[in-house]
GROMACS .gro file of C-alpha atoms in nm:
model
  368
    1MET     CA    1  -0.001   0.004  -0.020
    2ILE     CA    2   0.123   0.367  -0.069
    3ALA     CA    3   0.073   0.440   0.302
    4ASP     CA    4   0.342   0.185   0.391
    5CYS     CA    5   0.599   0.294   0.136
    6LEU     CA    6   0.804   0.471   0.414
    7ALA     CA    7   0.696   0.246   0.693
    8GLY     CA    8   0.963   0.236   0.974
    9LEU     CA    9   1.122   0.560   0.845
   10LYS     CA   10   1.176   0.826   1.148
   11VAL     CA   11   1.171   1.181   1.055
   12LEU     CA   12   1.243   1.483   1.266
   13ASP     CA   13   1.071   1.802   1.169
   14LEU     CA   14   1.229   2.116   1.315
   15SER     CA   15   1.049   2.371   1.071
   16MET     CA   16   0.772   2.604   1.107
   17TYR     CA   17   0.479   2.773   0.911
   18ILE     CA   18   0.405   2.591   0.571
   19PRO     CA   19   0.692   2.469   0.376
   20GLY     CA   20   0.873   2.217   0.609
   21PRO     CA   21   0.546   2.097   0.787
   22LEU     CA   22   0.381   2.040   0.447
   23ALA     CA   23   0.687   1.827   0.336
   24THR     CA   24   0.695   1.602   0.640
   25LEU     CA   25   0.307   1.575   0.619
   26TRP     CA   26   0.333   1.428   0.268
   27LEU     CA   27   0.622   1.199   0.397
   28SER     CA   28   0.365   1.083   0.675
   29ASP     CA   29   0.121   1.013   0.386
   30LEU     CA   30   0.382   0.756   0.242
   31GLY     CA   31   0.399   0.598   0.606
   32ALA     CA   32   0.694   0.778   0.771
   33GLU     CA   33   0.684   0.852   1.137
   34VAL     CA   34   0.706   1.204   1.208
   35VAL     CA   35   0.810   1.389   1.524
   36LYS     CA   36   0.802   1.762   1.503
   37VAL     CA   37   1.023   1.944   1.749
   38GLU     CA   38   0.920   2.287   1.859
   39SER     CA   39   1.043   2.552   2.099
   40PRO     CA   40   0.860   2.596   2.422
   41ALA     CA   41   0.685   2.886   2.261
   42GLY     CA   42   0.555   2.653   1.990
   43ASP     CA   43   0.546   2.704   1.606
   44PRO     CA   44   0.399   3.068   1.544
   45MET     CA   45   0.154   2.885   1.310
   46ARG     CA   46  -0.041   2.771   1.607
   47THR     CA   47  -0.166   3.133   1.673
   48MET     CA   48  -0.138   3.279   1.317
   49GLY     CA   49  -0.506   3.338   1.214
   50PRO     CA   50  -0.836   3.243   1.393
   51VAL     CA   51  -0.780   2.994   1.685
   52ASP     CA   52  -1.020   2.728   1.789
   53ALA     CA   53  -1.148   2.664   2.123
   54ASP     CA   54  -0.832   2.465   2.202
   55GLY     CA   55  -0.626   2.791   2.131
   56THR     CA   56  -0.455   2.660   1.802
   57THR     CA   57  -0.543   2.747   1.460
   58ALA     CA   58  -0.705   2.526   1.175
   59PHE     CA   59  -0.393   2.584   0.969
   60TYR     CA   60  -0.158   2.435   1.218
   61LYS     CA   61  -0.369   2.130   1.266
   62LEU     CA   62  -0.377   2.061   0.897
   63ALA     CA   63  -0.008   2.094   0.832
   64ASN     CA   64   0.085   1.877   1.155
   65ALA     CA   65  -0.177   1.597   1.133
   66ASN     CA   66  -0.017   1.252   1.169
   67LYS     CA   67   0.263   1.396   1.364
   68THR     CA   68   0.397   1.378   1.721
   69ILE     CA   69   0.484   1.712   1.866
   70VAL     CA   70   0.770   1.751   2.119
   71ALA     CA   71   0.855   2.061   2.297
   72LEU     CA   72   1.239   2.116   2.343
   73ASP     CA   73   1.446   2.436   2.423
   74LEU     CA   74   1.746   2.376   2.194
   75LYS     CA   75   1.933   2.642   2.379
   76SER     CA   76   1.945   2.461   2.700
   77ALA     CA   77   2.178   2.184   2.787
   78ASP     CA   78   1.904   1.940   2.850
   79GLY     CA   79   1.710   2.029   2.535
   80LYS     CA   80   2.036   1.995   2.338
   81ALA     CA   81   2.112   1.632   2.497
   82ARG     CA   82   1.746   1.507   2.432
   83PHE     CA   83   1.772   1.639   2.067
   84ALA     CA   84   2.089   1.462   1.996
   85GLU     CA   85   1.940   1.139   2.116
   86MET     CA   86   1.653   1.186   1.886
   87VAL     CA   87   1.890   1.280   1.589
   88ALA     CA   88   2.078   0.954   1.659
   89GLY     CA   89   1.755   0.745   1.605
   90ALA     CA   90   1.620   0.932   1.295
   91ASP     CA   91   1.639   0.878   0.938
   92VAL     CA   92   1.583   1.226   0.817
   93LEU     CA   93   1.592   1.569   0.970
   94LEU     CA   94   1.428   1.854   0.803
   95GLU     CA   95   1.506   2.208   0.942
   96GLY     CA   96   1.375   2.541   0.825
   97PHE     CA   97   1.612   2.787   0.999
   98ARG     CA   98   1.802   3.068   0.840
   99PRO     CA   99   2.161   2.934   0.748
  100GLY     CA  100   2.388   2.944   1.049
  101VAL     CA  101   2.135   2.883   1.330
  102MET     CA  102   2.177   2.499   1.347
  103GLU     CA  103   2.563   2.582   1.380
  104ARG     CA  104   2.502   2.821   1.657
  105LEU     CA  105   2.257   2.575   1.830
  106GLY     CA  106   2.548   2.334   1.823
  107PHE     CA  107   2.396   2.111   1.536
  108GLY     CA  108   2.579   2.196   1.235
  109ILE     CA  109   2.630   1.956   0.949
  110THR     CA  110   2.966   1.797   1.094
  111ARG     CA  111   2.804   1.750   1.427
  112LEU     CA  112   2.482   1.589   1.288
  113HIS     CA  113   2.672   1.341   1.098
  114GLU     CA  114   2.903   1.269   1.391
  115ILE     CA  115   2.583   1.187   1.588
  116ASN     CA  116   2.437   0.986   1.296
  117PRO     CA  117   2.637   0.901   0.983
  118ARG     CA  118   2.319   0.778   0.804
  119LEU     CA  119   2.124   1.089   0.860
  120VAL     CA  120   1.962   1.273   0.570
  121HIS     CA  121   1.952   1.637   0.660
  122CYS     CA  122   1.756   1.870   0.458
  123ALA     CA  123   1.784   2.246   0.524
  124LEU     CA  124   1.495   2.439   0.375
  125SER     CA  125   1.530   2.811   0.388
  126GLY     CA  126   1.420   3.109   0.177
  127TYR     CA  127   1.732   3.157  -0.033
  128GLY     CA  128   1.953   2.871   0.026
  129GLY     CA  129   2.260   2.832   0.231
  130THR     CA  130   2.495   3.024   0.027
  131GLY     CA  131   2.512   3.340  -0.178
  132PRO     CA  132   2.446   3.709  -0.072
  133PHE     CA  133   2.088   3.650   0.015
  134ALA     CA  134   2.152   3.341   0.238
  135THR     CA  135   2.056   3.526   0.555
  136ARG     CA  136   1.800   3.758   0.419
  137ALA     CA  137   1.462   3.759   0.574
  138GLY     CA  138   1.173   3.697   0.335
  139HIS     CA  139   0.823   3.532   0.284
  140ASP     CA  140   0.659   3.378  -0.009
  141VAL     CA  141   0.581   3.720  -0.199
  142THR     CA  142   0.937   3.837  -0.177
  143TYR     CA  143   1.082   3.483  -0.279
  144LEU     CA  144   0.868   3.516  -0.605
  145ALA     CA  145   0.975   3.869  -0.652
  146VAL     CA  146   1.332   3.771  -0.709
  147THR     CA  147   1.228   3.497  -0.976
  148GLY     CA  148   1.063   3.704  -1.222
  149LEU     CA  149   0.738   3.504  -1.158
  150LEU     CA  150   0.552   3.808  -1.002
  151ALA     CA  151   0.649   4.024  -1.279
  152ALA     CA  152   0.503   3.791  -1.531
  153SER     CA  153   0.170   3.697  -1.353
  154GLY     CA  154  -0.148   3.895  -1.333
  155PRO     CA  155  -0.343   4.174  -1.518
  156ALA     CA  156  -0.167   4.437  -1.734
  157GLU     CA  157  -0.193   4.693  -1.459
  158ARG     CA  158   0.005   4.506  -1.194
  159PRO     CA  159   0.134   4.178  -1.080
  160VAL     CA  160  -0.068   3.979  -0.865
  161MET     CA  161   0.016   3.754  -0.570
  162THR     CA  162  -0.063   3.379  -0.565
  163PHE     CA  163  -0.292   3.219  -0.290
  164PRO     CA  164  -0.204   2.973  -0.146
  165PRO     CA  165   0.161   3.082  -0.138
  166LEU     CA  166   0.352   2.926  -0.423
  167ALA     CA  167   0.716   2.912  -0.333
  168ASP     CA  168   0.622   2.762   0.003
  169HIS     CA  169   0.439   2.472  -0.152
  170ALA     CA  170   0.688   2.431  -0.444
  171GLY     CA  171   0.958   2.413  -0.187
  172ALA     CA  172   0.769   2.154   0.018
  173MET     CA  173   0.742   1.938  -0.313
  174LEU     CA  174   1.101   1.982  -0.383
  175ALA     CA  175   1.201   1.876  -0.033
  176VAL     CA  176   1.000   1.555  -0.060
  177ASN     CA  177   1.173   1.485  -0.401
  178ALA     CA  178   1.499   1.548  -0.271
  179ILE     CA  179   1.490   1.340   0.054
  180LEU     CA  180   1.347   1.042  -0.125
  181ALA     CA  181   1.639   1.074  -0.370
  182ALA     CA  182   1.878   1.097  -0.084
  183LEU     CA  183   1.719   0.795   0.094
  184LEU     CA  184   1.750   0.595  -0.225
  185LYS     CA  185   2.124   0.698  -0.247
  186ARG     CA  186   2.178   0.584   0.111
  187SER     CA  187   2.037   0.250   0.043
  188THR     CA  188   2.340   0.179  -0.171
  189SER     CA  189   2.608   0.390  -0.010
  190GLY     CA  190   2.496   0.348   0.357
  191LYS     CA  191   2.572   0.714   0.425
  192GLY     CA  192   2.366   1.016   0.496
  193THR     CA  193   2.380   1.351   0.329
  194THR     CA  194   2.283   1.707   0.349
  195ILE     CA  195   2.041   1.882   0.121
  196ASP     CA  196   2.010   2.239   0.069
  197ILE     CA  197   1.686   2.379  -0.079
  198SER     CA  198   1.575   2.731  -0.140
  199LEU     CA  199   1.199   2.843  -0.158
  200ALA     CA  200   1.295   3.106  -0.397
  201GLU     CA  201   1.457   2.854  -0.620
  202ALA     CA  202   1.199   2.611  -0.603
  203ALA     CA  203   0.974   2.877  -0.764
  204LEU     CA  204   1.274   2.984  -0.998
  205SER     CA  205   1.286   2.618  -1.134
  206TRP     CA  206   0.937   2.685  -1.288
  207MET     CA  207   1.055   2.974  -1.493
  208GLY     CA  208   1.287   2.830  -1.757
  209GLY     CA  209   1.040   2.909  -2.040
  210VAL     CA  210   0.970   3.261  -1.917
  211LEU     CA  211   1.328   3.350  -1.870
  212THR     CA  212   1.415   3.220  -2.211
  213MET     CA  213   1.129   3.447  -2.368
  214ALA     CA  214   1.309   3.727  -2.180
  215GLN     CA  215   1.654   3.635  -2.322
  216ARG     CA  216   1.541   3.599  -2.677
  217TRP     CA  217   1.257   3.849  -2.725
  218GLY     CA  218   1.257   4.067  -2.417
  219ASP     CA  219   1.049   4.047  -2.098
  220PRO     CA  220   0.709   3.922  -2.140
  221LYS     CA  221   0.421   4.139  -2.099
  222ARG     CA  222   0.135   4.053  -1.882
  223GLU     CA  223  -0.179   3.979  -2.071
  224HIS     CA  224   0.022   3.994  -2.388
  225ASP     CA  225   0.112   3.634  -2.459
  226LEU     CA  226  -0.038   3.298  -2.543
  227ILE     CA  227  -0.107   3.160  -2.181
  228ASN     CA  228  -0.076   3.487  -1.986
  229GLY     CA  229  -0.398   3.649  -2.088
  230GLY     CA  230  -0.314   3.765  -2.422
  231ALA     CA  231  -0.517   3.498  -2.619
  232ALA     CA  232  -0.894   3.539  -2.586
  233PHE     CA  233  -0.945   3.151  -2.616
  234TYR     CA  234  -0.746   3.106  -2.297
  235ARG     CA  235  -0.877   3.324  -2.032
  236ILE     CA  236  -1.100   3.377  -1.726
  237TYR     CA  237  -1.447   3.577  -1.787
  238GLN     CA  238  -1.703   3.706  -1.563
  239THR     CA  239  -2.057   3.567  -1.617
  240LYS     CA  240  -2.395   3.758  -1.580
  241ASP     CA  241  -2.431   3.641  -1.208
  242GLY     CA  242  -2.078   3.760  -1.110
  243ARG     CA  243  -1.915   3.417  -1.133
  244PHE     CA  244  -1.627   3.334  -1.345
  245ALA     CA  245  -1.558   3.084  -1.611
  246ALA     CA  246  -1.230   2.948  -1.753
  247ILE     CA  247  -1.175   2.859  -2.109
  248ALA     CA  248  -0.850   2.702  -2.248
  249ALA     CA  249  -0.920   2.617  -2.612
  250LEU     CA  250  -0.564   2.630  -2.725
  251GLU     CA  251  -0.597   2.360  -2.976
  252GLU     CA  252  -0.791   2.434  -3.288
  253LYS     CA  253  -1.026   2.130  -3.226
  254PHE     CA  254  -1.140   2.280  -2.877
  255TRP     CA  255  -1.192   2.627  -3.009
  256GLN     CA  256  -1.398   2.473  -3.305
  257SER     CA  257  -1.610   2.284  -3.052
  258PHE     CA  258  -1.649   2.600  -2.848
  259CYS     CA  259  -1.751   2.824  -3.155
  260THR     CA  260  -1.999   2.550  -3.267
  261ALA     CA  261  -2.156   2.514  -2.914
  262ILE     CA  262  -2.207   2.907  -2.884
  263GLY     CA  263  -2.356   2.918  -3.257
  264LYS     CA  264  -2.070   3.137  -3.389
  265PRO     CA  265  -1.891   2.929  -3.640
  266ASP     CA  266  -1.764   3.260  -3.810
  267TRP     CA  267  -1.524   3.296  -3.491
  268ILE     CA  268  -1.343   2.984  -3.571
  269ALA     CA  269  -1.099   3.175  -3.793
  270ARG     CA  270  -1.050   3.435  -3.523
  271GLN     CA  271  -0.838   3.207  -3.332
  272ALA     CA  272  -0.533   3.298  -3.562
  273GLU     CA  273  -0.594   3.692  -3.478
  274PRO     CA  274  -0.245   3.833  -3.347
  275LEU     CA  275  -0.176   3.848  -2.987
  276PRO     CA  276  -0.284   4.019  -2.778
  277GLN     CA  277  -0.623   3.968  -2.926
  278HIS     CA  278  -0.813   4.278  -2.802
  279ASP     CA  279  -1.104   4.277  -3.031
  280LEU     CA  280  -1.195   3.910  -2.978
  281LEU     CA  281  -1.134   3.950  -2.613
  282ALA     CA  282  -1.392   4.230  -2.595
  283ASP     CA  283  -1.634   4.001  -2.788
  284MET     CA  284  -1.584   3.717  -2.561
  285THR     CA  285  -1.622   3.932  -2.247
  286ALA     CA  286  -1.953   4.033  -2.375
  287LEU     CA  287  -2.045   3.693  -2.484
  288PHE     CA  288  -1.987   3.552  -2.115
  289ALA     CA  289  -2.155   3.839  -1.955
  290SER     CA  290  -2.477   3.744  -2.134
  291ARG     CA  291  -2.557   3.439  -1.948
  292THR     CA  292  -2.507   3.305  -1.594
  293LEU     CA  293  -2.240   3.045  -1.493
  294ALA     CA  294  -2.504   2.775  -1.470
  295GLU     CA  295  -2.643   2.849  -1.811
  296TRP     CA  296  -2.282   2.847  -1.961
  297THR     CA  297  -2.215   2.509  -1.802
  298GLU     CA  298  -2.529   2.377  -1.936
  299VAL     CA  299  -2.416   2.489  -2.296
  300LEU     CA  300  -2.030   2.424  -2.290
  301GLU     CA  301  -1.979   2.123  -2.055
  302PRO     CA  302  -2.121   1.879  -2.327
  303ALA     CA  303  -1.916   2.034  -2.593
  304ASP     CA  304  -1.575   1.915  -2.474
  305CYS     CA  305  -1.401   2.248  -2.533
  306THR     CA  306  -1.189   2.285  -2.226
  307PHE     CA  307  -1.448   2.507  -2.046
  308GLU     CA  308  -1.457   2.476  -1.663
  309PRO     CA  309  -1.665   2.688  -1.421
  310VAL     CA  310  -1.433   2.862  -1.173
  311LEU     CA  311  -1.537   2.688  -0.843
  312GLU     CA  312  -1.541   2.891  -0.504
  313PRO     CA  313  -1.339   2.713  -0.240
  314HIS     CA  314  -1.649   2.597  -0.059
  315GLU     CA  315  -1.767   2.412  -0.361
  316VAL     CA  316  -1.446   2.199  -0.415
  317ALA     CA  317  -1.466   1.923  -0.126
  318THR     CA  318  -1.817   1.814  -0.265
  319HIS     CA  319  -1.737   1.823  -0.642
  320PRO     CA  320  -1.812   1.494  -0.789
  321HIS     CA  321  -1.473   1.441  -0.936
  322HIS     CA  322  -1.303   1.517  -0.611
  323VAL     CA  323  -1.542   1.289  -0.426
  324GLU     CA  324  -1.480   1.007  -0.662
  325ARG     CA  325  -1.098   1.040  -0.642
  326GLY     CA  326  -1.116   1.048  -0.264
  327PHE     CA  327  -0.829   1.266  -0.172
  328THR     CA  328  -1.040   1.541  -0.013
  329HIS     CA  329  -1.214   1.486   0.317
  330VAL     CA  330  -1.377   1.679   0.585
  331SER     CA  331  -1.236   1.585   0.933
  332ASP     CA  332  -1.418   1.560   1.249
  333GLN     CA  333  -1.251   1.883   1.359
  334GLY     CA  334  -1.407   2.054   1.054
  335LEU     CA  335  -1.074   2.065   0.856
  336VAL     CA  336  -1.084   2.004   0.497
  337GLU     CA  337  -0.768   1.780   0.435
  338VAL     CA  338  -0.637   1.700   0.110
  339LEU     CA  339  -0.420   1.377   0.113
  340LEU     CA  340  -0.108   1.329  -0.093
  341PRO     CA  341  -0.298   1.298  -0.427
  342VAL     CA  342  -0.114   0.969  -0.534
  343LEU     CA  343  -0.272   0.641  -0.630
  344MET     CA  344  -0.032   0.339  -0.619
  345GLU     CA  345  -0.202   0.024  -0.730
  346GLY     CA  346  -0.541   0.170  -0.690
  347GLU     CA  347  -0.465   0.271  -0.322
  348ARG     CA  348  -0.457   0.618  -0.169
  349PRO     CA  349  -0.296   0.737   0.148
  350ARG     CA  350  -0.484   0.659   0.468
  351ARG     CA  351  -0.697   0.925   0.639
  352ARG     CA  352  -0.479   1.132   0.881
  353ARG     CA  353  -0.501   1.123   1.251
  354ARG     CA  354  -0.499   1.408   1.472
  355LEU     CA  355  -0.154   1.542   1.587
  356THR     CA  356  -0.042   1.426   1.931
  357GLU     CA  357   0.183   1.571   2.200
  358LYS     CA  358   0.453   1.376   2.382
  359ALA     CA  359   0.758   1.424   2.597
  360ALA     CA  360   1.088   1.382   2.428
  361GLU     CA  361   1.177   1.090   2.658
  362ALA     CA  362   0.878   0.890   2.518
  363VAL     CA  363   0.984   0.945   2.170
  364ILE     CA  364   1.351   0.854   2.252
  365ALA     CA  365   1.238   0.551   2.423
  366GLY     CA  366   1.031   0.432   2.135
  367TRP     CA  367   1.330   0.490   1.886
  368SER     CA  368   1.589   0.322   2.092
   0.00000   0.00000   0.00000
């Protein structure tokens, strides 16, 4: 089963907020045992946003399901000793500090591998462990700012922020990939390794095409090119009832199907109009504004023309496709959890359990 792929693997999570906790959450979906080590003050995500009756946020509970939470003061001698014992028993350590912090705490790369030569250590930071930005503060929007992604996204008037935060999630995915690769390498070498991952570079890795455009033809303009809003047949349009519809008829056959369904065969040739397609865009805007989203869905869904209603977040969990695929669930805490969306031999990850809290001594005893 997919939920047993990493059975027996012990992961220490020394991270906060979104990227590291999300990466280890996905590892737990694959069967790893994850112990999250927090300072006595706790992960700031516990109270960032509306809190439940127990004093913690839904976001914290979502990111840390399946995990055991241990409070340790890594600045104290006792905390350092307990943490060293945990490192000795772990397979993976993921930490999200700025470069240099682990060294100052007494757990630099050399020390970690003295304690456990087989340890896979993943350092997940904003800008990576080297370079002039290594110790620079940042969050998702500033990471995206230095990749060109923000400048290339959004309406012509201004760049637009992504939500949920893109670099955080891309970095989590990259961390999982790198950790799994390092574990595979360890299976033949017998040795651990250290991984250096930057959230900014996780987003940057998606930018090769855009940067090549800039190199060859100048910076792409927002709402000017094929898939950033310049093509009228690849856009989001507002409907009569204030909802939105997405159309992605890049291929000629899909555009033909769309034009046939709306009764405008004379528009078929207009797909070839030069970019940006201002005239066709104006006509499409007026067209979609003439009917409600439900009416457009009735007309276009049977046409197989790459049309989809833009769902509001509250509609997603009950969408028939998501229900059938079985990755999205509403928990008994009122959390909408999305499991690692991978089917392996028809099996999906198990439903997640609530996070639990334990003393470090209990974890160490179980790992020894």
